[in-house]
Short mmCIF file of C-alpha atoms in Angstrom, two decimals:
data_model
loop_
_atom_site.label_atom_id
_atom_site.label_comp_id
_atom_site.label_asym_id
_atom_site.label_seq_id
_atom_site.Cartn_x
_atom_site.Cartn_y
_atom_site.Cartn_z
CA MET I 185 -4.24 -107.85 111.56
CA LYS I 186 -2.57 -109.11 114.71
CA TYR I 187 -3.25 -106.84 117.67
CA ASN I 188 -1.00 -106.78 120.69
CA TYR I 189 -3.24 -104.68 122.94
CA LEU I 190 -6.99 -104.76 123.50
CA PHE I 191 -8.47 -101.62 125.08
CA PHE I 192 -11.82 -102.12 126.83
CA ASP I 193 -14.32 -99.48 127.83
CA LEU I 194 -15.73 -100.01 131.34
CA ASP I 195 -19.36 -98.82 131.63
CA GLY I 196 -21.57 -100.73 129.23
CA THR I 197 -18.75 -102.99 128.07
CA LEU I 198 -17.27 -104.74 131.10
CA THR I 199 -19.95 -103.89 133.65
CA ASP I 200 -23.57 -102.75 133.66
CA SER I 201 -23.30 -99.61 135.79
CA ARG I 202 -26.63 -98.07 134.79
CA LEU I 203 -28.23 -98.16 138.26
CA GLY I 204 -25.30 -96.60 140.10
CA ILE I 205 -24.83 -93.84 137.53
CA THR I 206 -28.50 -92.88 137.25
CA ASN I 207 -28.96 -92.95 141.04
CA SER I 208 -25.96 -90.63 141.38
CA ILE I 209 -27.37 -88.24 138.76
CA VAL I 210 -30.74 -88.12 140.50
CA TYR I 211 -28.99 -87.50 143.83
CA ALA I 212 -27.07 -84.54 142.38
CA LEU I 213 -30.05 -82.96 140.66
CA LYS I 214 -32.27 -83.30 143.73
CA LYS I 215 -29.61 -81.69 145.91
CA MET I 216 -29.41 -78.79 143.43
CA ASN I 217 -33.23 -78.49 143.33
CA LEU I 218 -33.26 -79.23 139.62
CA PRO I 219 -35.85 -81.28 137.70
CA ILE I 220 -35.18 -84.97 137.18
CA PRO I 221 -35.17 -85.98 133.49
CA GLU I 222 -37.08 -88.95 132.13
CA ASP I 223 -35.34 -92.32 132.07
CA SER I 224 -34.89 -91.95 128.31
CA VAL I 225 -32.70 -88.91 129.00
CA LEU I 226 -30.87 -90.35 132.01
CA ILE I 227 -29.61 -93.26 129.95
CA LYS I 228 -27.87 -90.80 127.63
CA PHE I 229 -25.48 -90.01 130.51
CA LEU I 230 -24.02 -93.50 130.18
CA GLY I 231 -20.79 -93.13 128.25
CA PRO I 232 -19.96 -89.45 127.67
CA PRO I 233 -18.01 -87.32 130.18
CA LEU I 234 -20.34 -86.20 132.99
CA VAL I 235 -19.68 -82.46 132.66
CA GLU I 236 -20.67 -82.67 129.01
CA SER I 237 -23.82 -84.67 129.83
CA PHE I 238 -25.03 -82.30 132.55
CA GLN I 239 -24.63 -79.47 130.06
CA ASN I 240 -26.26 -81.25 127.13
CA TYR I 241 -29.13 -83.00 128.88
CA CYS I 242 -29.89 -80.72 131.82
CA GLY I 243 -29.11 -77.36 130.24
CA LEU I 244 -26.48 -76.43 132.84
CA GLN I 245 -23.72 -73.93 132.23
CA GLU I 246 -20.18 -75.19 132.78
CA LYS I 247 -19.85 -73.89 136.36
CA ALA I 248 -23.14 -75.52 137.43
CA ALA I 249 -22.26 -78.71 135.55
CA LEU I 250 -18.96 -78.96 137.43
CA GLU I 251 -20.85 -78.47 140.72
CA ALA I 252 -23.28 -81.23 139.70
CA VAL I 253 -20.37 -83.59 139.04
CA ASP I 254 -18.91 -82.88 142.50
CA ILE I 255 -22.27 -83.67 144.13
CA TYR I 256 -22.72 -86.73 141.91
CA ARG I 257 -19.44 -88.07 143.26
CA GLU I 258 -20.68 -87.77 146.86
CA TYR I 259 -23.13 -90.58 146.16
CA PHE I 260 -21.15 -92.47 143.55
CA SER I 261 -17.96 -92.74 145.61
CA THR I 262 -19.73 -94.49 148.51
CA LYS I 263 -22.75 -96.26 146.99
CA GLY I 264 -23.11 -95.80 143.26
CA LEU I 265 -19.93 -97.54 142.16
CA TYR I 266 -21.13 -100.77 143.79
CA GLU I 267 -24.62 -100.58 142.22
CA ASN I 268 -23.10 -102.40 139.30
CA GLU I 269 -22.60 -105.90 137.88
CA VAL I 270 -20.26 -107.68 135.51
CA TYR I 271 -21.82 -108.68 132.19
CA PRO I 272 -22.17 -112.44 131.58
CA GLY I 273 -19.20 -113.85 129.70
CA ILE I 274 -16.81 -110.99 130.46
CA ARG I 275 -14.69 -112.76 133.06
CA GLU I 276 -14.32 -115.82 130.84
CA ILE I 277 -13.29 -113.85 127.74
CA LEU I 278 -10.76 -111.78 129.69
CA GLU I 279 -9.20 -114.93 131.08
CA GLU I 280 -9.00 -116.47 127.61
CA LEU I 281 -7.53 -113.35 125.98
CA LYS I 282 -4.94 -112.89 128.70
CA ALA I 283 -3.91 -116.54 128.37
CA LYS I 284 -3.42 -115.96 124.63
CA GLY I 285 -0.92 -113.21 125.40
CA TYR I 286 -2.87 -110.06 124.63
CA GLY I 287 -2.09 -106.98 126.67
CA LEU I 288 -5.46 -106.04 128.19
CA VAL I 289 -6.17 -102.42 129.11
CA VAL I 290 -9.16 -100.50 130.46
CA ALA I 291 -9.66 -97.12 128.76
CA THR I 292 -12.64 -95.34 130.29
CA SER I 293 -13.99 -91.82 130.72
CA LYS I 294 -14.83 -92.74 134.31
CA PRO I 295 -12.33 -91.28 136.83
CA GLU I 296 -9.39 -93.61 137.16
CA GLN I 297 -9.60 -93.94 140.94
CA PHE I 298 -13.24 -95.08 140.74
CA SER I 299 -12.44 -97.44 137.87
CA VAL I 300 -9.70 -99.14 139.87
CA ARG I 301 -12.01 -99.58 142.87
CA ILE I 302 -14.77 -101.10 140.72
CA LEU I 303 -12.44 -103.53 138.97
CA GLU I 304 -10.86 -104.54 142.28
CA HIS I 305 -14.32 -105.02 143.81
CA PHE I 306 -15.29 -107.45 141.05
CA GLN I 307 -11.79 -108.99 140.97
CA LEU I 308 -11.35 -108.05 137.32
CA ASP I 309 -8.25 -105.94 137.92
CA VAL I 310 -6.02 -109.03 137.74
CA TYR I 311 -6.62 -109.30 133.99
CA PHE I 312 -5.44 -105.82 133.08
CA GLN I 313 -1.96 -104.54 132.41
CA LEU I 314 -3.18 -100.95 132.78
CA ILE I 315 -6.34 -99.24 134.03
CA ALA I 316 -6.54 -95.83 132.37
CA GLY I 317 -9.35 -93.45 133.27
CA SER I 318 -10.12 -89.77 133.32
CA SER I 319 -8.62 -87.36 135.84
CA MET I 320 -10.75 -85.92 138.62
CA ASP I 321 -10.32 -82.46 137.11
CA THR I 322 -11.11 -81.84 133.43
CA SER I 323 -7.55 -82.17 132.12
CA ARG I 324 -8.14 -85.73 130.85
CA ASN I 325 -11.82 -86.53 130.43
CA SER I 326 -12.51 -87.25 126.75
CA LYS I 327 -12.20 -90.79 125.41
CA GLU I 328 -9.55 -89.61 122.95
CA SER I 329 -7.41 -88.15 125.74
CA VAL I 330 -7.74 -91.32 127.84
CA ILE I 331 -6.75 -93.54 124.91
CA ARG I 332 -3.74 -91.32 124.15
CA TYR I 333 -2.74 -91.44 127.80
CA ALA I 334 -2.94 -95.25 127.80
CA ILE I 335 -0.86 -95.46 124.62
CA GLU I 336 1.78 -93.21 126.15
CA GLN I 337 1.85 -95.22 129.39
CA LEU I 338 2.37 -98.45 127.44
CA GLY I 339 4.98 -96.96 125.13
CA VAL I 340 3.05 -98.08 122.03
CA THR I 341 4.53 -96.60 118.85
CA ASN I 342 2.24 -98.25 116.29
CA PRO I 343 -1.50 -97.50 116.75
CA GLY I 344 -2.21 -100.55 114.58
CA ASP I 345 -1.14 -102.73 117.51
CA VAL I 346 -4.24 -101.61 119.45
CA LEU I 347 -7.93 -102.50 119.12
CA MET I 348 -10.66 -100.71 121.14
CA ILE I 349 -13.83 -102.45 122.31
CA GLY I 350 -16.67 -100.19 123.48
CA ASP I 351 -20.41 -99.67 123.44
CA ARG I 352 -20.86 -95.98 122.56
CA GLU I 353 -19.95 -93.64 119.73
CA HIS I 354 -17.47 -91.89 122.04
CA ASP I 355 -15.41 -95.09 122.14
CA VAL I 356 -15.39 -95.34 118.35
CA LEU I 357 -14.68 -91.66 117.72
CA GLY I 358 -11.98 -91.51 120.40
CA ALA I 359 -10.29 -94.54 118.89
CA LYS I 360 -10.50 -93.13 115.37
CA ALA I 361 -8.90 -89.88 116.55
CA CYS I 362 -5.98 -92.00 117.77
CA LYS I 363 -5.89 -94.01 114.51
CA ILE I 364 -7.19 -97.11 116.27
CA SER I 365 -9.97 -99.44 115.08
CA CYS I 366 -12.95 -100.05 117.36
CA ILE I 367 -15.37 -102.96 117.70
CA GLY I 368 -18.85 -102.08 118.96
CA ALA I 369 -20.30 -104.03 121.91
CA LEU I 370 -24.06 -104.34 121.37
CA TRP I 371 -24.80 -105.57 124.91
CA GLY I 372 -24.06 -102.07 126.25
CA TYR I 373 -25.87 -98.75 126.03
CA GLY I 374 -25.30 -97.69 122.41
CA SER I 375 -27.41 -98.75 119.45
CA ARG I 376 -26.29 -100.59 116.32
CA GLU I 377 -26.97 -97.43 114.29
CA GLU I 378 -24.95 -95.21 116.65
CA LEU I 379 -21.92 -97.48 116.53
CA LEU I 380 -21.97 -98.04 112.77
CA GLU I 381 -22.46 -94.35 112.03
CA ALA I 382 -19.49 -93.51 114.24
CA GLY I 383 -17.34 -95.95 112.27
CA ALA I 384 -17.10 -99.19 114.26
CA VAL I 385 -15.27 -101.76 112.12
CA SER I 386 -17.46 -104.59 113.41
CA LEU I 387 -20.21 -105.29 115.94
CA ILE I 388 -20.52 -108.14 118.41
CA SER I 389 -23.60 -109.19 120.39
CA ARG I 390 -21.82 -111.26 123.06
CA PRO I 391 -18.32 -111.07 124.58
CA GLU I 392 -17.37 -114.54 123.34
CA GLU I 393 -17.78 -113.37 119.73
CA LEU I 394 -14.65 -111.24 120.11
CA THR I 395 -12.23 -114.14 119.71
CA ALA I 396 -13.57 -114.92 116.23
CA LEU I 397 -12.57 -111.43 115.08
CA LEU I 398 -9.02 -111.46 116.42
#
């Protein structure tokens, strides 16, 4: 199938943001005098909406989870978003895909204003027709809602024109809910088993493998 738009997740797909995210989580939990989870738990925060993760992995009720997110953003907005790096091969594949005429879009659960700043910082913003992220409140924070928002902004009427590329089950499930196929990126934070179980149509180990599937 010929796709017209390629939607990319941000964390774990375009950039390795693990350090900035985990440092921001630790900052929030310390400020709230809460225990710091093991690294094996902290890595589970990479991908899902933060409110959901603070509830699921720290046992917080919704009100406390929302407070934790606000504190998290104190650190992330000034330091954490720059504790980040672009994965090898990403810049080259984006340049190639854009030259081939694909409409490139970022669809991420990270707040849109942070996503724009990160992509501008790494000079990746020039490749994207649209950068769609979550809202700072909870009105648009699931991957499904972000993908739907991006589709609406682009005026896409046929979901078959769009392919999602992401590294976690949330990318796959959000895409499926919007009737979009998703390719799993194995260089990110999700496992092969997680992505296949969620329904990824294919898996790639390196960014340059994407062109062979298009």
